[in-house]
């Protein structure tokens, strides 16, 4: 259970270009469910994900993760929470070019000090699950958009986090690849993952497996059905 | 294995993989940096070695050397002076010395002909220094010929090579008998180049010297302590030169480091953002960059020092020849005795590895502390 209470995010606070991207949002996001944040461009979807995913701190309000207040934690602890609780699939995939697919997948586990042999085995296993076993040693810039995203998903899962966060996951994919993505997601939800996504793609927010759609506008929650 | 070691191993693996992507740039960096360390270490080792050898040279020098002056110039001294000097209280081992320079047109170098105080070779035979042997391509048993003062050809059998701990002392030396020396340079019996003596009590050296000048106003006693001072000031001057080189090199290095500090590309920034977003802490990124800086600078340091060692002690600092030209033509090549001052090396390591590593880490550190949400945009 992730709970947001009266959360606001103000950028450039106190300066002439001050901008409130999230205004007074209160939400409860259930475990083992799929939640999609939707809304027009600039409505604050991505910003909300960064707050939930501990990539940024709210300006006002509290965020609780399993009854632990994470909004006031110092950076070091916030990083640890992020590493263990969240796996990210970014809109631009954000793979590190020049490195192989399997090296990219292992990246989030390096700071944990997991022994390399076990880590490598797990990374290859995840790539196999993503049907990328034979691409494991290829530099990521050689991969197609769909393959890149699957590497990104494998990377998000390497530390086995309970929550998967994806920002506009189908924005760079065609319809067939988008469906493949949703199929992968469905399997993960069956395995007990919580999924938080942003999307203004009907293919995503109208999918059968989505439990909740939260609609945002101008930084506020418009509807929580 | 404890997780923190495993963690450092991961970070190092990543650093190597990341550096391999820009291998051309990193190789160039190591090359430039190696060159810098090479020059600095060469200058350092060279001056240090020369200084040590000069010190040894002086240690073996007599305490007082008496020269006779004619019209302000060094002239031959008569054996009569020796008895009078030996009579002065405190003076011992008064001895007439025979030595002189001879320019050899074959190798275009000056050699020092000397009659040793003891164990002089028999007439017609010589002992020569290792540098000279190399220059003339001569070995024991060969014949060495020079033209004497009157143009007559003198041939000597090489009986032996001079073995010395320090080649600088004997490199250009030719030891020969008194008889041969006098014939070669045309010096009458009873005349010497100068007179050397020891003093029983070191505190009386000045007093003895004063007495000599008093008794023979046309002489100039040269004290070892004075020579030591002259050498010291000469090396002080040299060290000033070295310091200038050092400062120049450090400046070049600072520019290199600055360039690196300023040159954190958008690509590198993005990479740090990604690493932070996927769960790396600021300290992980700094540790990774420290490995990178240390790897480059340590590799360059070790390579540079090894090359400098080979340069100074293997090729006798062949690249400094233009700088020391006057000197190098005056003397045949000599091989410096290998010696490395560990303290100086440590200073050099500190002056190069630490600032470079810092210059690698600092700009990344600034990027690493920024919020990781930037990668979402
Ligand atoms: N770091 C930032 N500084 C200033 N404004 C920002 C920053 N990040 C986002 N914004 C602004 O906040 C608003 C919401 O952005 P975002 O959450 O990315 O919207 P969405 O993902 O819904 O398109 C936008 O108007 C955007 O310009
Ligand atoms: Mg967005």
Coordinates of N, CA, C and O in Angstrom, one line a residue, chain A residues 72-187:
Chain A
X72 N 10.3 12.2 4.1 CA 11.3 13.0 4.8 C 12.6 12.3 4.9 O 13.5 12.8 5.6
X73 N 12.8 11.2 4.2 CA 14.1 10.5 4.4 C 15.3 11.2 3.7 O 15.1 11.8 2.7
X74 N 16.5 11.1 4.4 CA 17.6 11.7 3.7 C 18.0 10.9 2.4 O 17.5 9.7 2.3
X75 N 18.7 11.5 1.5 CA 18.9 11.0 0.2 C 19.4 9.5 0.2 O 18.9 8.7 -0.5
X76 N 20.3 9.2 1.1 CA 20.9 7.9 1.1 C 19.9 6.8 1.4 O 19.9 5.8 0.7
X77 N 19.0 7.1 2.3 CA 18.0 6.1 2.6 C 16.9 6.0 1.5 O 16.4 5.0 1.2
X78 N 16.7 7.2 1.0 CA 15.7 7.3 -0.1 C 16.2 6.4 -1.3 O 15.4 5.7 -1.9
X79 N 17.5 6.5 -1.5 CA 18.1 5.6 -2.6 C 17.9 4.2 -2.3 O 17.6 3.3 -3.2
X80 N 18.2 3.8 -1.0 CA 18.0 2.4 -0.7 C 16.6 1.9 -0.8 O 16.3 0.8 -1.3
X81 N 15.6 2.8 -0.4 CA 14.2 2.4 -0.5 C 13.9 2.2 -2.0 O 13.3 1.2 -2.4
X82 N 14.4 3.2 -2.8 CA 14.1 3.1 -4.3 C 14.7 1.8 -4.9 O 14.1 1.1 -5.6
X83 N 15.9 1.5 -4.4 CA 16.6 0.3 -5.0 C 15.8 -1.0 -4.7 O 15.7 -1.9 -5.5
X84 N 15.3 -1.1 -3.4 CA 14.7 -2.3 -3.0 C 13.2 -2.4 -3.4 O 12.7 -3.5 -3.5
X85 N 12.6 -1.2 -3.5 CA 11.1 -1.2 -3.6 C 10.6 -1.0 -5.1 O 9.6 -1.4 -5.4
X86 N 11.4 -0.3 -5.9 CA 10.9 0.1 -7.2 C 11.8 -0.3 -8.3 O 13.1 -0.2 -8.2
X87 N 11.2 -0.7 -9.4 CA 11.9 -0.9 -10.6 C 11.4 0.0 -11.7 O 10.2 0.2 -11.8
X88 N 12.3 0.7 -12.4 CA 11.8 1.7 -13.3 C 11.9 1.3 -14.8 O 13.0 0.8 -15.2
X89 N 10.9 1.6 -15.6 CA 11.0 1.5 -17.0 C 10.7 2.9 -17.6 O 9.6 3.4 -17.5
X90 N 11.8 3.6 -18.0 CA 11.6 5.0 -18.4 C 11.1 5.1 -19.8 O 11.3 4.2 -20.7
X91 N 10.5 6.2 -20.1 CA 10.0 6.5 -21.4 C 11.0 6.3 -22.5 O 10.8 5.7 -23.6
X92 N 12.2 6.9 -22.2 CA 13.3 6.9 -23.2 C 14.2 5.6 -23.0 O 15.3 5.6 -23.4
X93 N 13.7 4.7 -22.2 CA 14.4 3.5 -21.8 C 15.6 3.7 -20.9 O 15.9 3.0 -20.0
X94 N 16.4 4.8 -21.3 CA 17.6 5.1 -20.5 C 18.5 4.0 -20.2 O 19.0 3.8 -19.1
X95 N 18.8 3.3 -21.3 CA 19.9 2.3 -21.2 C 21.2 3.0 -21.4 O 21.3 4.0 -22.0
X96 N 22.3 2.4 -20.9 CA 23.6 3.0 -21.1 C 24.3 2.4 -22.3 O 24.6 1.2 -22.3
X97 N 24.4 3.2 -23.3 CA 24.9 2.7 -24.6 C 26.4 2.4 -24.5 O 27.1 3.0 -23.6
X98 N 26.8 1.5 -25.3 CA 28.2 1.0 -25.2 C 28.3 -0.2 -24.4 O 29.3 -1.0 -24.5
X99 N 27.4 -0.4 -23.5 CA 27.4 -1.6 -22.7 C 26.4 -2.7 -23.3 O 25.5 -2.3 -23.9
X100 N 26.7 -3.9 -23.0 CA 25.8 -5.0 -23.5 C 24.5 -5.0 -22.7 O 24.4 -4.4 -21.7
X101 N 23.6 -5.7 -23.3 CA 22.2 -5.8 -22.7 C 22.4 -6.4 -21.3 O 21.8 -5.8 -20.3
X102 N 23.1 -7.5 -21.1 CA 23.2 -8.1 -19.8 C 23.9 -7.2 -18.8 O 23.6 -7.1 -17.6
X103 N 24.9 -6.4 -19.3 CA 25.6 -5.4 -18.4 C 24.6 -4.4 -17.9 O 24.6 -4.0 -16.7
X104 N 23.7 -3.9 -18.8 CA 22.7 -3.0 -18.4 C 21.8 -3.5 -17.4 O 21.4 -2.8 -16.5
X105 N 21.4 -4.8 -17.6 CA 20.4 -5.4 -16.7 C 21.0 -5.5 -15.3 O 20.3 -5.3 -14.3
X106 N 22.3 -5.7 -15.2 CA 22.9 -5.9 -13.8 C 23.2 -4.6 -13.1 O 23.4 -4.6 -11.9
X107 N 23.1 -3.5 -13.8 CA 23.5 -2.2 -13.2 C 22.9 -1.9 -11.8 O 23.6 -1.5 -10.9
X108 N 21.6 -2.1 -11.7 CA 21.0 -1.7 -10.4 C 21.4 -2.5 -9.2 O 21.3 -2.1 -8.0
X109 N 22.0 -3.7 -9.5 CA 22.4 -4.6 -8.4 C 23.8 -4.3 -8.0 O 24.2 -4.8 -6.9
X110 N 24.6 -3.6 -8.7 CA 26.0 -3.4 -8.3 C 26.2 -2.8 -6.9 O 27.0 -3.3 -6.1
X111 N 25.4 -1.8 -6.5 CA 25.6 -1.2 -5.2 C 25.2 -2.2 -4.1 O 25.6 -2.0 -2.9
X112 N 24.5 -3.3 -4.4 CA 24.1 -4.2 -3.3 C 25.2 -5.2 -3.0 O 25.2 -5.8 -2.0
X113 N 26.2 -5.3 -3.9 CA 27.3 -6.2 -3.7 C 27.0 -7.6 -3.8 O 27.6 -8.5 -3.2
X114 N 25.9 -7.9 -4.6 CA 25.6 -9.3 -4.8 C 26.7 -10.0 -5.6 O 27.2 -9.4 -6.6
X115 N 27.1 -11.2 -5.3 CA 28.2 -11.9 -6.0 C 27.9 -11.9 -7.5 O 26.8 -12.2 -7.9
X116 N 29.0 -11.7 -8.3 CA 28.8 -11.6 -9.7 C 28.2 -12.8 -10.4 O 27.3 -12.7 -11.3
X117 N 28.6 -14.0 -10.0 CA 28.2 -15.2 -10.7 C 26.6 -15.3 -10.6 O 26.0 -15.5 -11.6
X118 N 26.1 -15.2 -9.4 CA 24.7 -15.3 -9.2 C 23.9 -14.2 -9.9 O 22.9 -14.4 -10.5
X119 N 24.5 -13.1 -9.9 CA 23.9 -11.9 -10.5 C 23.8 -12.1 -12.0 O 22.7 -11.8 -12.6
X120 N 24.9 -12.6 -12.6 CA 24.9 -12.8 -14.0 C 23.8 -13.8 -14.4 O 23.1 -13.6 -15.4
X121 N 23.8 -14.9 -13.6 CA 22.8 -16.0 -13.9 C 21.4 -15.4 -13.9 O 20.5 -15.7 -14.8
X122 N 21.1 -14.5 -12.9 CA 19.8 -14.0 -12.8 C 19.5 -13.0 -13.9 O 18.3 -13.0 -14.5
X123 N 20.5 -12.2 -14.3 CA 20.3 -11.3 -15.4 C 19.9 -12.0 -16.7 O 19.0 -11.7 -17.5
X124 N 20.7 -13.1 -17.0 CA 20.4 -13.9 -18.2 C 19.0 -14.6 -18.1 O 18.3 -14.7 -19.1
X125 N 18.7 -15.0 -16.9 CA 17.3 -15.6 -16.7 C 16.2 -14.6 -17.1 O 15.3 -14.9 -17.8
X126 N 16.4 -13.4 -16.6 CA 15.4 -12.3 -16.9 C 15.4 -12.0 -18.4 O 14.3 -11.8 -19.0
X127 N 16.6 -12.0 -19.0 CA 16.6 -11.7 -20.4 C 15.9 -12.8 -21.2 O 15.2 -12.6 -22.2
X128 N 16.0 -14.0 -20.7 CA 15.4 -15.1 -21.4 C 13.9 -15.0 -21.2 O 13.1 -15.2 -22.2
X129 N 13.4 -14.6 -20.1 CA 12.0 -14.4 -19.8 C 11.5 -13.3 -20.8 O 10.3 -13.3 -21.2
X130 N 12.3 -12.3 -21.2 CA 11.9 -11.3 -22.1 C 12.2 -11.7 -23.5 O 12.2 -10.8 -24.4
X131 N 12.5 -13.0 -23.7 CA 12.8 -13.5 -25.1 C 14.0 -12.8 -25.7 O 14.0 -12.4 -26.9
X132 N 15.0 -12.5 -24.9 CA 16.2 -11.8 -25.4 C 17.5 -12.5 -25.2 O 18.6 -11.9 -25.2
X133 N 17.4 -13.8 -24.9 CA 18.5 -14.6 -24.4 C 19.7 -14.4 -25.5 O 20.8 -14.2 -25.1
X134 N 19.4 -14.5 -26.7 CA 20.4 -14.5 -27.7 C 21.0 -13.1 -28.0 O 22.0 -12.9 -28.7
X135 N 20.3 -12.1 -27.4 CA 20.8 -10.7 -27.6 C 21.6 -10.2 -26.3 O 22.0 -9.0 -26.3
X136 N 21.8 -11.1 -25.4 CA 22.4 -10.7 -24.1 C 23.7 -9.9 -24.2 O 24.0 -9.0 -23.5
X137 N 24.6 -10.3 -25.2 CA 25.9 -9.7 -25.3 C 25.9 -8.6 -26.3 O 27.0 -8.0 -26.5
X138 N 24.8 -8.3 -26.9 CA 24.8 -7.2 -27.9 C 24.8 -5.9 -27.2 O 24.2 -5.7 -26.2
X139 N 25.6 -4.9 -27.8 CA 25.5 -3.6 -27.3 C 24.1 -3.0 -27.4 O 23.5 -3.3 -28.5
X140 N 23.6 -2.3 -26.4 CA 22.1 -2.0 -26.5 C 21.8 -1.1 -27.6 O 20.6 -1.1 -28.1
X141 N 22.7 -0.3 -28.1 CA 22.4 0.6 -29.2 C 22.1 -0.2 -30.5 O 21.5 0.4 -31.5
X142 N 22.4 -1.5 -30.5 CA 22.0 -2.3 -31.7 C 20.6 -2.8 -31.7 O 20.1 -3.4 -32.6
X143 N 20.0 -2.7 -30.5 CA 18.6 -3.3 -30.3 C 17.5 -2.4 -30.9 O 17.7 -1.2 -31.0
X144 N 16.4 -3.1 -31.3 CA 15.2 -2.3 -31.7 C 14.5 -1.7 -30.5 O 14.8 -2.0 -29.4
X145 N 13.6 -0.8 -30.8 CA 12.8 -0.1 -29.7 C 12.2 -1.1 -28.7 O 12.3 -1.0 -27.5
X146 N 11.5 -2.1 -29.3 CA 10.8 -3.1 -28.4 C 11.9 -3.9 -27.6 O 11.6 -4.2 -26.4
X147 N 13.0 -4.3 -28.2 CA 14.0 -5.0 -27.5 C 14.6 -4.2 -26.4 O 14.9 -4.6 -25.3
X148 N 14.8 -2.9 -26.7 CA 15.4 -2.0 -25.7 C 14.4 -1.9 -24.5 O 14.9 -2.0 -23.3
X149 N 13.1 -1.8 -24.8 CA 12.2 -1.8 -23.6 C 12.2 -3.0 -22.8 O 12.2 -3.0 -21.6
X150 N 12.4 -4.2 -23.5 CA 12.4 -5.4 -22.7 C 13.7 -5.5 -21.9 O 13.7 -6.1 -20.8
X151 N 14.8 -5.0 -22.4 CA 16.0 -4.9 -21.6 C 15.8 -4.0 -20.4 O 16.1 -4.4 -19.2
X152 N 15.1 -2.9 -20.6 CA 14.8 -2.0 -19.5 C 13.9 -2.7 -18.5 O 14.1 -2.5 -17.3
X153 N 12.9 -3.5 -18.9 CA 12.1 -4.2 -17.9 C 12.9 -5.2 -17.1 O 12.8 -5.3 -15.9
X154 N 13.8 -6.0 -17.8 CA 14.7 -6.9 -17.1 C 15.5 -6.2 -16.1 O 15.7 -6.6 -15.0
X155 N 16.0 -5.0 -16.5 CA 16.8 -4.2 -15.6 C 16.0 -3.8 -14.3 O 16.4 -3.8 -13.2
X156 N 14.7 -3.4 -14.6 CA 13.9 -3.0 -13.5 C 13.6 -4.1 -12.5 O 13.3 -3.9 -11.4
X157 N 13.7 -5.4 -13.0 CA 13.4 -6.5 -12.2 C 14.6 -7.2 -11.4 O 14.4 -8.0 -10.6
X158 N 15.8 -6.7 -11.7 CA 17.0 -7.4 -11.3 C 17.1 -7.4 -9.7 O 17.5 -8.4 -9.1
X159 N 16.6 -6.4 -9.1 CA 16.7 -6.4 -7.6 C 15.4 -6.9 -7.0 O 15.2 -6.8 -5.8
X160 N 14.5 -7.5 -7.9 CA 13.3 -8.1 -7.5 C 12.4 -7.2 -6.6 O 12.0 -7.5 -5.5
X161 N 12.1 -6.0 -7.1 CA 11.3 -5.0 -6.3 C 9.8 -5.4 -6.4 O 9.4 -5.9 -7.4
X162 N 9.1 -5.0 -5.4 CA 7.6 -5.3 -5.4 C 6.9 -4.4 -6.3 O 5.8 -4.8 -6.8
X163 N 7.4 -3.2 -6.6 CA 6.6 -2.3 -7.4 C 7.4 -2.0 -8.7 O 8.6 -1.7 -8.7
X164 N 6.7 -2.0 -9.9 CA 7.2 -1.7 -11.1 C 6.6 -0.3 -11.6 O 5.4 -0.2 -11.6
X165 N 7.5 0.6 -12.0 CA 7.0 1.9 -12.4 C 7.4 2.1 -13.8 O 8.6 1.9 -14.2
X166 N 6.4 2.5 -14.7 CA 6.7 2.7 -16.1 C 6.1 4.0 -16.6 O 4.9 4.3 -16.3
X167 N 6.9 4.9 -17.2 CA 6.4 6.2 -17.7 C 6.2 6.1 -19.2 O 7.1 5.8 -19.9
X168 N 5.0 6.3 -19.6 CA 4.6 6.2 -21.0 C 5.2 5.0 -21.7 O 6.0 5.2 -22.7
X169 N 5.0 3.8 -21.2 CA 5.7 2.7 -21.7 C 5.5 2.3 -23.2 O 6.3 1.7 -23.8
X170 N 4.3 2.8 -23.8 CA 4.1 2.4 -25.2 C 4.3 3.6 -26.1 O 4.1 3.5 -27.3
X171 N 4.8 4.7 -25.6 CA 5.0 5.9 -26.4 C 5.9 5.7 -27.6 O 5.7 6.3 -28.7
X172 N 6.9 4.8 -27.4 CA 7.9 4.6 -28.5 C 7.7 3.2 -29.2 O 8.6 2.7 -29.8
X173 N 6.5 2.6 -29.0 CA 6.3 1.3 -29.6 C 5.1 1.3 -30.5 O 4.2 2.1 -30.4
X174 N 5.1 0.4 -31.5 CA 4.0 0.2 -32.4 C 2.9 -0.7 -31.7 O 3.2 -1.2 -30.6
X175 N 1.8 -0.9 -32.3 CA 0.7 -1.6 -31.7 C 1.1 -3.0 -31.2 O 0.8 -3.4 -30.1
X176 N 1.7 -3.7 -32.1 CA 2.1 -5.1 -31.8 C 3.0 -5.2 -30.6 O 2.8 -6.0 -29.7
X177 N 4.0 -4.3 -30.6 CA 5.0 -4.3 -29.5 C 4.3 -3.8 -28.2 O 4.6 -4.3 -27.2
X178 N 3.3 -2.9 -28.4 CA 2.6 -2.5 -27.2 C 1.8 -3.6 -26.6 O 1.8 -3.8 -25.3
X179 N 1.3 -4.5 -27.4 CA 0.5 -5.6 -26.9 C 1.5 -6.6 -26.2 O 1.2 -7.2 -25.2
X180 N 2.6 -6.8 -26.8 CA 3.7 -7.7 -26.2 C 4.0 -7.1 -24.8 O 4.1 -7.9 -23.8
X181 N 4.1 -5.8 -24.7 CA 4.5 -5.2 -23.4 C 3.4 -5.5 -22.4 O 3.7 -5.9 -21.3
X182 N 2.1 -5.3 -22.8 CA 1.0 -5.6 -21.8 C 1.0 -7.1 -21.4 O 0.7 -7.4 -20.3
X183 N 1.4 -7.9 -22.3 CA 1.4 -9.4 -22.0 C 2.4 -9.7 -21.0 O 2.2 -10.4 -20.0
X184 N 3.6 -9.0 -21.1 CA 4.7 -9.2 -20.1 C 4.2 -8.7 -18.8 O 4.4 -9.3 -17.7
X185 N 3.5 -7.5 -18.8 CA 3.1 -6.9 -17.6 C 2.1 -7.8 -16.9 O 2.1 -8.0 -15.6
X186 N 1.2 -8.4 -17.6 CA 0.2 -9.3 -17.1 C 0.8 -10.5 -16.3 O 0.4 -10.8 -15.2
X187 N 1.9 -11.0 -16.9 CA 2.6 -12.1 -16.2 C 3.2 -11.6 -14.9 O 3.1 -12.3 -13.9

